[in-house]
Amino acid sequence: MLKNSRLFKIINNNVPLRWTRLHNSATDVTLSFRQKAWLTARERYKKHEHVYYSSFLETKWKPSNPPAAINSQFPHDWMDDYEFYERSKTSDSKHGTPDASIPPSTVPCSGCGALLHCSNISMPGYIPSEIFNGRSQQELRTITCQRCHFLNHYNIALDVDVPPSSYVDTISRIQDQFALAVVLVDLLDFPSSIWPGMQHVLGTKRPVFLVGNKVDLLPRDCNSYLTHVKHCLQHEFVQHGGGDGLNIKNVSLISAKTGYGIEELITQLHKTWAYKGNVYLLGCTNVGKSTLFNILLNSDYCRPEATELVRKATTCPWPGTTLQLLRFPIFRPSNSRVYQRFKRLFSERAKRAALDKLRRDQAQKTGAVAAAQPFSQVGRSFDRLEVVNDSFSMAAGTQPITTLNERGAEYRDARWVYDTPGVMHPDQLTHFLTAEELAQLQPTSMIRPRAFRLRPEMSLLLGGLARIDILNLSGYEKQYDWLKVFVFASQNLPVMIADTLKAEAVYKRYLGTPFLGIPSASGDLEVRLKRWPGLQCKDQDIVVSNNNSNSGGNEARLNCDITLSSAGWLGLLLPDNSECSLRVWTPHSAGIYVRRPALIPLADRLVGKHIRNSLAYNTTKPFVFKK
């Protein structure tokens, strides 16, 4: 009897459990793999109402090695870095002690060009009186101002009071000179980096070298993509304040970071401009003028003895680093020097070709993005001139040469390269951003396009900086469900897709969170969001049409780009014989332009297959090596 009761207990406990397991497994068998994936996707967005896609949720988004952010913690002993610092008991360790009774100097800071003084902390060129007082002009030429010192040594950006009109006044002196204008444009942000007042300053007859910088960050969609980029750059420059284009003597694509195109630019300067007059580097803020100035300083374009005597310009992601004119003397390109330079470049040709082939093979085999980026080394053809007097023979009365004597007889008739202050374009968004946000916004490697399927009444949010609403998509022959949108922006900038009717509520809900990334705050987030201007749209909606019929099986080309100022740009690929109306939002509706033709027209090559149960496509390597 006892054995029977135990048997009944075992049966009663195990049979229901076994039946539950069989029932669950039978339910799983009835669901296909696609159905399970669909259920998983729905579960992921269950708590996020009106959100169809979020790169933060899909990839558990983390910044992919963003550049070091500019911090805000002051070192207490920063003045000890200066050789001439005289410690005082009453000195302020943060800014030092200003003294308005000491007159300013006539010596410019070698980093930003502002005249050195100790009068006012908020004025450009300030250094504490503990360092400034009692210094000779020769000693002042060896030091930089407090702002440049903090940028170079501590990666800290200090605010200074500079009215925007002073930048224009500084570069307007080119109007009365016979000089060449080298106009730099950011290839990731044009036409918003083409200053609209450029033609007024340059005039219609001024010779211009148009230089597109940051070419190493553009995706490579075909072997001849650089030729197409040149055409787009010149077209947009003429359309947005560059005159009729007849005074453009040369169009170059460079990377002041990797050195690509610098040697060719120097060759064109020698060939076209020679030694006719001064050369001015012009452009908006953050286009790379100071970086180009520094690399030219260490090239054949600078006099050899001046390379070590002229200090490099201060460079920083923060806009407005250069405040006044900086310069170095040009090395006269005589026939013998041009021939000597030609021999060096010719001897290095085989080595450069072998290096390019090695990098290309590495990129094709391993998919390394760094190997596919345009790269070149900038060499020197001329040795630095030897100094007759020994700099260390102090007994003979010879002083060490530490600065360039611009008033010397050898520089009386010299031609100079000037680094000018950048002008803030009204369409640039950088003045809305903090230093940390700027570091997050700047791409650090070749841009990897991200593609999405957007249907009417869907909105794409690019961080907190931009939003695009798909209002309508209609075909001339039939109705279409979706179009393909390509995002060209930093990988550190999240993407979110939401319902257009609820897009404003979604934006407010996730602003200041990792779902949108920017704006962000390491301190008081509420204060940061109160200062944020939000998003505004243009008065008129944008209408894009595609009248082509791809019946021949040709590769699809992007119809146009929608630029979003400093945030990046979007590429649109519409179905054949269709028309789309859309509305674009940015802070103060700045930097919104329709760019035709598209900068990367074959971007469809650079994305993978569509992800099942998602609006996104797989990302692949951002380069191809084919026609």
PDB file of C-alpha atoms in Angstrom, residues 130-384:
ATOM      1  CA  GLU A 130      54.254  86.695 -13.311  1.00  0.00           C
ATOM      2  CA  ILE A 131      55.514  85.538 -16.724  1.00  0.00           C
ATOM      3  CA  PHE A 132      55.027  88.651 -18.860  1.00  0.00           C
ATOM      4  CA  ASN A 133      56.523  91.346 -16.636  1.00  0.00           C
ATOM      5  CA  GLY A 134      60.157  92.201 -17.351  1.00  0.00           C
ATOM      6  CA  ARG A 135      60.496  90.028 -20.449  1.00  0.00           C
ATOM      7  CA  SER A 136      62.338  91.335 -23.485  1.00  0.00           C
ATOM      8  CA  GLN A 137      60.912  91.048 -26.980  1.00  0.00           C
ATOM      9  CA  GLN A 138      63.406  88.278 -27.752  1.00  0.00           C
ATOM     10  CA  GLU A 139      62.178  86.287 -24.751  1.00  0.00           C
ATOM     11  CA  LEU A 140      58.505  86.899 -25.558  1.00  0.00           C
ATOM     12  CA  ARG A 141      58.983  85.414 -29.043  1.00  0.00           C
ATOM     13  CA  THR A 142      59.811  82.060 -27.449  1.00  0.00           C
ATOM     14  CA  ILE A 143      56.544  81.664 -25.497  1.00  0.00           C
ATOM     15  CA  THR A 144      52.854  81.235 -26.317  1.00  0.00           C
ATOM     16  CA  CYS A 145      49.784  82.738 -24.703  1.00  0.00           C
ATOM     17  CA  GLN A 146      47.842  80.989 -21.965  1.00  0.00           C
ATOM     18  CA  ARG A 147      45.115  79.790 -24.329  1.00  0.00           C
ATOM     19  CA  CYS A 148      47.538  78.138 -26.789  1.00  0.00           C
ATOM     20  CA  HIS A 149      49.550  76.672 -23.906  1.00  0.00           C
ATOM     21  CA  PHE A 150      46.462  74.993 -22.451  1.00  0.00           C
ATOM     22  CA  LEU A 151      45.406  73.660 -25.867  1.00  0.00           C
ATOM     23  CA  ASN A 152      48.842  72.218 -26.635  1.00  0.00           C
ATOM     24  CA  HIS A 153      49.738  70.764 -23.243  1.00  0.00           C
ATOM     25  CA  TYR A 154      46.452  70.052 -21.434  1.00  0.00           C
ATOM     26  CA  ASN A 155      43.847  69.821 -24.231  1.00  0.00           C
ATOM     27  CA  ILE A 156      41.775  72.493 -22.479  1.00  0.00           C
ATOM     28  CA  ALA A 157      39.917  75.191 -24.406  1.00  0.00           C
ATOM     29  CA  LEU A 158      39.728  78.602 -22.703  1.00  0.00           C
ATOM     30  CA  ASP A 159      37.088  81.119 -23.751  1.00  0.00           C
ATOM     31  CA  VAL A 160      38.257  84.488 -25.065  1.00  0.00           C
ATOM     32  CA  ASP A 161      36.228  87.483 -26.186  1.00  0.00           C
ATOM     33  CA  VAL A 162      36.687  87.995 -29.926  1.00  0.00           C
ATOM     34  CA  PRO A 163      33.978  89.802 -31.922  1.00  0.00           C
ATOM     35  CA  PRO A 164      33.176  88.020 -35.227  1.00  0.00           C
ATOM     36  CA  SER A 165      33.811  91.222 -37.169  1.00  0.00           C
ATOM     37  CA  SER A 166      37.481  91.187 -36.130  1.00  0.00           C
ATOM     38  CA  TYR A 167      38.036  87.977 -38.103  1.00  0.00           C
ATOM     39  CA  VAL A 168      36.647  89.569 -41.251  1.00  0.00           C
ATOM     40  CA  ASP A 169      38.697  92.725 -40.702  1.00  0.00           C
ATOM     41  CA  THR A 170      41.859  90.651 -40.295  1.00  0.00           C
ATOM     42  CA  ILE A 171      41.534  88.742 -43.552  1.00  0.00           C
ATOM     43  CA  SER A 172      40.172  91.727 -45.501  1.00  0.00           C
ATOM     44  CA  ARG A 173      43.690  93.127 -45.834  1.00  0.00           C
ATOM     45  CA  ILE A 174      44.155  90.779 -48.795  1.00  0.00           C
ATOM     46  CA  GLN A 175      41.883  93.090 -50.815  1.00  0.00           C
ATOM     47  CA  ASP A 176      44.670  95.620 -51.383  1.00  0.00           C
ATOM     48  CA  GLN A 177      47.419  93.082 -52.147  1.00  0.00           C
ATOM     49  CA  PHE A 178      48.499  91.162 -55.200  1.00  0.00           C
ATOM     50  CA  ALA A 179      48.312  87.764 -53.538  1.00  0.00           C
ATOM     51  CA  LEU A 180      47.114  84.232 -54.124  1.00  0.00           C
ATOM     52  CA  ALA A 181      44.131  82.951 -52.135  1.00  0.00           C
ATOM     53  CA  VAL A 182      44.221  79.283 -51.166  1.00  0.00           C
ATOM     54  CA  VAL A 183      40.605  78.641 -50.156  1.00  0.00           C
ATOM     55  CA  LEU A 184      40.141  75.552 -47.992  1.00  0.00           C
ATOM     56  CA  VAL A 185      36.818  73.701 -47.844  1.00  0.00           C
ATOM     57  CA  ASP A 186      35.829  70.867 -45.522  1.00  0.00           C
ATOM     58  CA  LEU A 187      34.769  67.976 -47.777  1.00  0.00           C
ATOM     59  CA  LEU A 188      32.549  66.630 -44.994  1.00  0.00           C
ATOM     60  CA  ASP A 189      30.689  69.916 -44.609  1.00  0.00           C
ATOM     61  CA  PHE A 190      30.163  71.765 -47.846  1.00  0.00           C
ATOM     62  CA  PRO A 191      28.602  74.060 -48.913  1.00  0.00           C
ATOM     63  CA  SER A 192      28.338  75.017 -45.208  1.00  0.00           C
ATOM     64  CA  SER A 193      32.129  75.511 -45.059  1.00  0.00           C
ATOM     65  CA  ILE A 194      32.158  77.869 -48.086  1.00  0.00           C
ATOM     66  CA  TRP A 195      32.009  81.365 -46.641  1.00  0.00           C
ATOM     67  CA  PRO A 196      29.260  83.369 -48.445  1.00  0.00           C
ATOM     68  CA  GLY A 197      31.282  86.606 -48.183  1.00  0.00           C
ATOM     69  CA  MET A 198      34.333  85.124 -49.868  1.00  0.00           C
ATOM     70  CA  GLN A 199      33.762  86.818 -53.223  1.00  0.00           C
ATOM     71  CA  HIS A 200      33.477  90.239 -51.572  1.00  0.00           C
ATOM     72  CA  VAL A 201      36.912  89.805 -49.987  1.00  0.00           C
ATOM     73  CA  LEU A 202      38.634  88.145 -52.922  1.00  0.00           C
ATOM     74  CA  GLY A 203      37.063  89.997 -55.835  1.00  0.00           C
ATOM     75  CA  THR A 204      36.343  88.525 -59.245  1.00  0.00           C
ATOM     76  CA  LYS A 205      39.902  88.652 -60.602  1.00  0.00           C
ATOM     77  CA  ARG A 206      41.799  87.243 -57.618  1.00  0.00           C
ATOM     78  CA  PRO A 207      43.661  84.014 -58.508  1.00  0.00           C
ATOM     79  CA  VAL A 208      42.275  81.187 -56.363  1.00  0.00           C
ATOM     80  CA  PHE A 209      43.479  77.708 -55.477  1.00  0.00           C
ATOM     81  CA  LEU A 210      40.461  75.677 -54.339  1.00  0.00           C
ATOM     82  CA  VAL A 211      41.540  72.977 -51.870  1.00  0.00           C
ATOM     83  CA  GLY A 212      39.243  70.313 -50.424  1.00  0.00           C
ATOM     84  CA  ASN A 213      40.547  68.950 -47.115  1.00  0.00           C
ATOM     85  CA  LYS A 214      39.800  65.709 -45.210  1.00  0.00           C
ATOM     86  CA  VAL A 215      39.637  63.581 -48.359  1.00  0.00           C
ATOM     87  CA  ASP A 216      40.944  60.635 -46.305  1.00  0.00           C
ATOM     88  CA  LEU A 217      37.564  60.441 -44.521  1.00  0.00           C
ATOM     89  CA  LEU A 218      35.415  60.114 -47.666  1.00  0.00           C
ATOM     90  CA  PRO A 219      34.177  56.610 -48.614  1.00  0.00           C
ATOM     91  CA  ARG A 220      35.640  55.150 -51.806  1.00  0.00           C
ATOM     92  CA  ASP A 221      32.806  53.980 -54.057  1.00  0.00           C
ATOM     93  CA  CYS A 222      34.885  53.544 -57.245  1.00  0.00           C
ATOM     94  CA  ASN A 223      38.435  53.941 -58.518  1.00  0.00           C
ATOM     95  CA  SER A 224      37.747  57.378 -60.009  1.00  0.00           C
ATOM     96  CA  TYR A 225      35.868  58.803 -57.019  1.00  0.00           C
ATOM     97  CA  LEU A 226      38.366  61.643 -56.493  1.00  0.00           C
ATOM     98  CA  THR A 227      37.645  63.064 -59.960  1.00  0.00           C
ATOM     99  CA  HIS A 228      33.942  63.163 -59.152  1.00  0.00           C
ATOM    100  CA  VAL A 229      34.621  64.805 -55.768  1.00  0.00           C
ATOM    101  CA  LYS A 230      36.648  67.533 -57.498  1.00  0.00           C
ATOM    102  CA  HIS A 231      33.765  68.221 -59.874  1.00  0.00           C
ATOM    103  CA  CYS A 232      31.252  68.439 -56.996  1.00  0.00           C
ATOM    104  CA  LEU A 233      33.533  70.725 -54.979  1.00  0.00           C
ATOM    105  CA  GLN A 234      34.055  73.206 -57.807  1.00  0.00           C
ATOM    106  CA  HIS A 235      30.347  73.168 -58.712  1.00  0.00           C
ATOM    107  CA  GLU A 236      29.239  73.915 -55.137  1.00  0.00           C
ATOM    108  CA  PHE A 237      31.926  76.592 -54.710  1.00  0.00           C
ATOM    109  CA  VAL A 238      30.653  78.468 -57.763  1.00  0.00           C
ATOM    110  CA  GLN A 239      27.026  78.075 -56.667  1.00  0.00           C
ATOM    111  CA  HIS A 240      27.634  79.389 -53.118  1.00  0.00           C
ATOM    112  CA  GLY A 241      29.731  82.526 -53.362  1.00  0.00           C
ATOM    113  CA  GLY A 242      32.766  81.532 -55.417  1.00  0.00           C
ATOM    114  CA  GLY A 243      32.037  83.826 -58.357  1.00  0.00           C
ATOM    115  CA  ASP A 244      31.915  82.526 -61.906  1.00  0.00           C
ATOM    116  CA  GLY A 245      34.792  80.093 -61.384  1.00  0.00           C
ATOM    117  CA  LEU A 246      37.013  81.667 -64.047  1.00  0.00           C
ATOM    118  CA  ASN A 247      39.597  82.754 -61.467  1.00  0.00           C
ATOM    119  CA  ILE A 248      40.033  79.212 -60.093  1.00  0.00           C
ATOM    120  CA  LYS A 249      43.533  78.246 -61.199  1.00  0.00           C
ATOM    121  CA  ASN A 250      43.661  74.834 -59.566  1.00  0.00           C
ATOM    122  CA  VAL A 251      41.453  72.376 -57.654  1.00  0.00           C
ATOM    123  CA  SER A 252      43.229  70.033 -55.244  1.00  0.00           C
ATOM    124  CA  LEU A 253      42.090  67.353 -52.811  1.00  0.00           C
ATOM    125  CA  ILE A 254      44.311  66.882 -49.780  1.00  0.00           C
ATOM    126  CA  SER A 255      44.447  65.409 -46.332  1.00  0.00           C
ATOM    127  CA  ALA A 256      46.400  67.661 -44.011  1.00  0.00           C
ATOM    128  CA  LYS A 257      46.298  64.779 -41.516  1.00  0.00           C
ATOM    129  CA  THR A 258      47.783  61.982 -43.674  1.00  0.00           C
ATOM    130  CA  GLY A 259      49.781  64.179 -46.071  1.00  0.00           C
ATOM    131  CA  TYR A 260      47.913  63.049 -49.172  1.00  0.00           C
ATOM    132  CA  GLY A 261      47.979  65.587 -52.023  1.00  0.00           C
ATOM    133  CA  ILE A 262      50.415  67.987 -50.312  1.00  0.00           C
ATOM    134  CA  GLU A 263      53.331  67.324 -52.669  1.00  0.00           C
ATOM    135  CA  GLU A 264      51.063  67.797 -55.684  1.00  0.00           C
ATOM    136  CA  LEU A 265      49.715  71.045 -54.200  1.00  0.00           C
ATOM    137  CA  ILE A 266      53.260  72.374 -53.739  1.00  0.00           C
ATOM    138  CA  THR A 267      54.098  71.426 -57.329  1.00  0.00           C
ATOM    139  CA  GLN A 268      51.064  73.327 -58.605  1.00  0.00           C
ATOM    140  CA  LEU A 269      51.971  76.348 -56.464  1.00  0.00           C
ATOM    141  CA  HIS A 270      55.473  76.372 -57.937  1.00  0.00           C
ATOM    142  CA  LYS A 271      54.145  75.908 -61.460  1.00  0.00           C
ATOM    143  CA  THR A 272      51.236  78.364 -61.425  1.00  0.00           C
ATOM    144  CA  TRP A 273      52.093  80.993 -58.828  1.00  0.00           C
ATOM    145  CA  ALA A 274      55.884  80.666 -58.509  1.00  0.00           C
ATOM    146  CA  TYR A 275      57.116  83.670 -56.466  1.00  0.00           C
ATOM    147  CA  LYS A 276      54.720  86.386 -57.667  1.00  0.00           C
ATOM    148  CA  GLY A 277      53.361  87.418 -54.281  1.00  0.00           C
ATOM    149  CA  ASN A 278      52.167  86.317 -50.858  1.00  0.00           C
ATOM    150  CA  VAL A 279      49.898  83.331 -50.296  1.00  0.00           C
ATOM    151  CA  TYR A 280      46.918  83.436 -47.912  1.00  0.00           C
ATOM    152  CA  LEU A 281      45.214  80.341 -46.481  1.00  0.00           C
ATOM    153  CA  LEU A 282      41.527  81.282 -46.230  1.00  0.00           C
ATOM    154  CA  GLY A 283      38.387  79.461 -45.149  1.00  0.00           C
ATOM    155  CA  CYS A 284      35.797  78.954 -42.452  1.00  0.00           C
ATOM    156  CA  THR A 285      36.554  77.598 -39.002  1.00  0.00           C
ATOM    157  CA  ASN A 286      37.658  73.979 -38.624  1.00  0.00           C
ATOM    158  CA  VAL A 287      38.507  73.389 -42.296  1.00  0.00           C
ATOM    159  CA  GLY A 288      42.175  72.614 -41.497  1.00  0.00           C
ATOM    160  CA  LYS A 289      44.030  75.839 -42.346  1.00  0.00           C
ATOM    161  CA  SER A 290      46.399  75.660 -39.382  1.00  0.00           C
ATOM    162  CA  THR A 291      47.109  71.970 -39.996  1.00  0.00           C
ATOM    163  CA  LEU A 292      47.970  72.732 -43.630  1.00  0.00           C
ATOM    164  CA  PHE A 293      50.108  75.681 -42.474  1.00  0.00           C
ATOM    165  CA  ASN A 294      52.090  73.350 -40.190  1.00  0.00           C
ATOM    166  CA  ILE A 295      52.675  70.708 -42.855  1.00  0.00           C
ATOM    167  CA  LEU A 296      53.761  73.327 -45.423  1.00  0.00           C
ATOM    168  CA  LEU A 297      56.121  74.736 -42.800  1.00  0.00           C
ATOM    169  CA  ASN A 298      58.007  71.414 -42.893  1.00  0.00           C
ATOM    170  CA  SER A 299      58.004  71.059 -46.678  1.00  0.00           C
ATOM    171  CA  ASP A 300      59.831  72.405 -49.724  1.00  0.00           C
ATOM    172  CA  TYR A 301      57.538  75.426 -49.745  1.00  0.00           C
ATOM    173  CA  CYS A 302      59.209  76.943 -46.661  1.00  0.00           C
ATOM    174  CA  ARG A 303      62.745  78.321 -46.481  1.00  0.00           C
ATOM    175  CA  PRO A 304      64.888  75.611 -44.828  1.00  0.00           C
ATOM    176  CA  GLU A 305      66.359  77.806 -42.073  1.00  0.00           C
ATOM    177  CA  ALA A 306      62.878  79.057 -41.077  1.00  0.00           C
ATOM    178  CA  THR A 307      61.410  75.623 -40.415  1.00  0.00           C
ATOM    179  CA  GLU A 308      62.946  75.358 -36.948  1.00  0.00           C
ATOM    180  CA  LEU A 309      62.529  79.040 -36.087  1.00  0.00           C
ATOM    181  CA  VAL A 310      58.840  79.527 -36.929  1.00  0.00           C
ATOM    182  CA  ARG A 311      56.635  77.831 -34.370  1.00  0.00           C
ATOM    183  CA  LYS A 312      53.757  75.670 -35.482  1.00  0.00           C
ATOM    184  CA  ALA A 313      50.240  77.054 -35.337  1.00  0.00           C
ATOM    185  CA  THR A 314      47.990  75.787 -32.571  1.00  0.00           C
ATOM    186  CA  THR A 315      45.494  73.196 -33.819  1.00  0.00           C
ATOM    187  CA  CYS A 316      42.395  71.994 -31.993  1.00  0.00           C
ATOM    188  CA  PRO A 317      38.883  70.660 -32.802  1.00  0.00           C
ATOM    189  CA  TRP A 318      37.505  73.765 -31.110  1.00  0.00           C
ATOM    190  CA  PRO A 319      36.702  76.463 -33.725  1.00  0.00           C
ATOM    191  CA  GLY A 320      38.504  79.791 -33.810  1.00  0.00           C
ATOM    192  CA  THR A 321      41.959  78.651 -32.679  1.00  0.00           C
ATOM    193  CA  THR A 322      43.846  81.115 -34.911  1.00  0.00           C
ATOM    194  CA  LEU A 323      43.075  84.709 -33.881  1.00  0.00           C
ATOM    195  CA  GLN A 324      45.548  86.750 -35.941  1.00  0.00           C
ATOM    196  CA  LEU A 325      47.823  86.225 -38.940  1.00  0.00           C
ATOM    197  CA  LEU A 326      50.688  83.722 -38.719  1.00  0.00           C
ATOM    198  CA  ARG A 327      53.304  83.436 -41.455  1.00  0.00           C
ATOM    199  CA  PHE A 328      56.463  81.782 -42.757  1.00  0.00           C
ATOM    200  CA  PRO A 329      58.736  82.758 -45.704  1.00  0.00           C
ATOM    201  CA  ILE A 330      58.352  80.978 -49.048  1.00  0.00           C
ATOM    202  CA  PHE A 331      61.419  79.325 -50.576  1.00  0.00           C
ATOM    203  CA  ARG A 332      61.912  80.898 -54.013  1.00  0.00           C
ATOM    204  CA  PRO A 333      61.344  78.146 -56.646  1.00  0.00           C
ATOM    205  CA  SER A 334      64.277  78.884 -58.950  1.00  0.00           C
ATOM    206  CA  ASN A 335      64.945  76.610 -61.920  1.00  0.00           C
ATOM    207  CA  SER A 336      67.713  74.719 -60.131  1.00  0.00           C
ATOM    208  CA  ARG A 337      65.587  74.186 -57.014  1.00  0.00           C
ATOM    209  CA  VAL A 338      62.591  73.031 -59.032  1.00  0.00           C
ATOM    210  CA  TYR A 339      64.853  70.566 -60.853  1.00  0.00           C
ATOM    211  CA  GLN A 340      66.330  69.326 -57.559  1.00  0.00           C
ATOM    212  CA  ARG A 341      62.829  68.803 -56.200  1.00  0.00           C
ATOM    213  CA  PHE A 342      61.811  67.003 -59.397  1.00  0.00           C
ATOM    214  CA  LYS A 343      64.755  64.608 -59.032  1.00  0.00           C
ATOM    215  CA  ARG A 344      63.732  63.758 -55.462  1.00  0.00           C
ATOM    216  CA  LEU A 345      60.115  63.115 -56.408  1.00  0.00           C
ATOM    217  CA  PHE A 346      61.190  61.053 -59.427  1.00  0.00           C
ATOM    218  CA  SER A 347      63.540  58.934 -57.310  1.00  0.00           C
ATOM    219  CA  GLU A 348      60.757  58.319 -54.772  1.00  0.00           C
ATOM    220  CA  ARG A 349      58.173  57.420 -57.426  1.00  0.00           C
ATOM    221  CA  ALA A 350      58.889  53.685 -57.412  1.00  0.00           C
ATOM    222  CA  LYS A 351      58.918  53.614 -53.614  1.00  0.00           C
ATOM    223  CA  ARG A 352      55.588  55.442 -53.441  1.00  0.00           C
ATOM    224  CA  ALA A 353      54.012  53.103 -56.002  1.00  0.00           C
ATOM    225  CA  ALA A 354      55.216  50.045 -54.070  1.00  0.00           C
ATOM    226  CA  LEU A 355      53.841  51.466 -50.834  1.00  0.00           C
ATOM    227  CA  ASP A 356      50.477  52.243 -52.458  1.00  0.00           C
ATOM    228  CA  LYS A 357      50.274  48.707 -53.832  1.00  0.00           C
ATOM    229  CA  LEU A 358      51.153  47.242 -50.436  1.00  0.00           C
ATOM    230  CA  ARG A 359      48.463  49.299 -48.723  1.00  0.00           C
ATOM    231  CA  ARG A 360      45.912  48.390 -51.389  1.00  0.00           C
ATOM    232  CA  ASP A 361      46.661  44.658 -51.078  1.00  0.00           C
ATOM    233  CA  GLN A 362      46.407  44.904 -47.306  1.00  0.00           C
ATOM    234  CA  ALA A 363      43.044  46.675 -47.570  1.00  0.00           C
ATOM    235  CA  GLN A 364      41.673  44.054 -49.977  1.00  0.00           C
ATOM    236  CA  LYS A 365      42.873  41.077 -47.933  1.00  0.00           C
ATOM    237  CA  THR A 366      42.189  42.262 -44.389  1.00  0.00           C
ATOM    238  CA  GLY A 367      39.564  44.969 -44.910  1.00  0.00           C
ATOM    239  CA  ALA A 368      41.670  47.431 -42.888  1.00  0.00           C
ATOM    240  CA  VAL A 369      40.124  50.857 -43.340  1.00  0.00           C
ATOM    241  CA  ALA A 370      43.373  52.688 -42.480  1.00  0.00           C
ATOM    242  CA  ALA A 371      45.132  50.939 -45.384  1.00  0.00           C
ATOM    243  CA  ALA A 372      42.471  52.154 -47.856  1.00  0.00           C
ATOM    244  CA  GLN A 373      42.706  55.811 -46.827  1.00  0.00           C
ATOM    245  CA  PRO A 374      44.704  58.125 -49.128  1.00  0.00           C
ATOM    246  CA  PHE A 375      48.152  58.576 -47.627  1.00  0.00           C
ATOM    247  CA  SER A 376      51.438  60.175 -48.640  1.00  0.00           C
ATOM    248  CA  GLN A 377      54.659  61.274 -46.999  1.00  0.00           C
ATOM    249  CA  VAL A 378      55.818  64.862 -47.361  1.00  0.00           C
ATOM    250  CA  GLY A 379      59.588  65.039 -47.855  1.00  0.00           C
ATOM    251  CA  ARG A 380      62.288  67.706 -48.082  1.00  0.00           C
ATOM    252  CA  SER A 381      64.530  68.341 -51.078  1.00  0.00           C
ATOM    253  CA  PHE A 382      66.741  71.015 -49.537  1.00  0.00           C
ATOM    254  CA  ASP A 383      68.971  70.816 -46.495  1.00  0.00           C
ATOM    255  CA  ARG A 384      68.620  73.390 -43.768  1.00  0.00           C
TER     256      ARG A 384
END
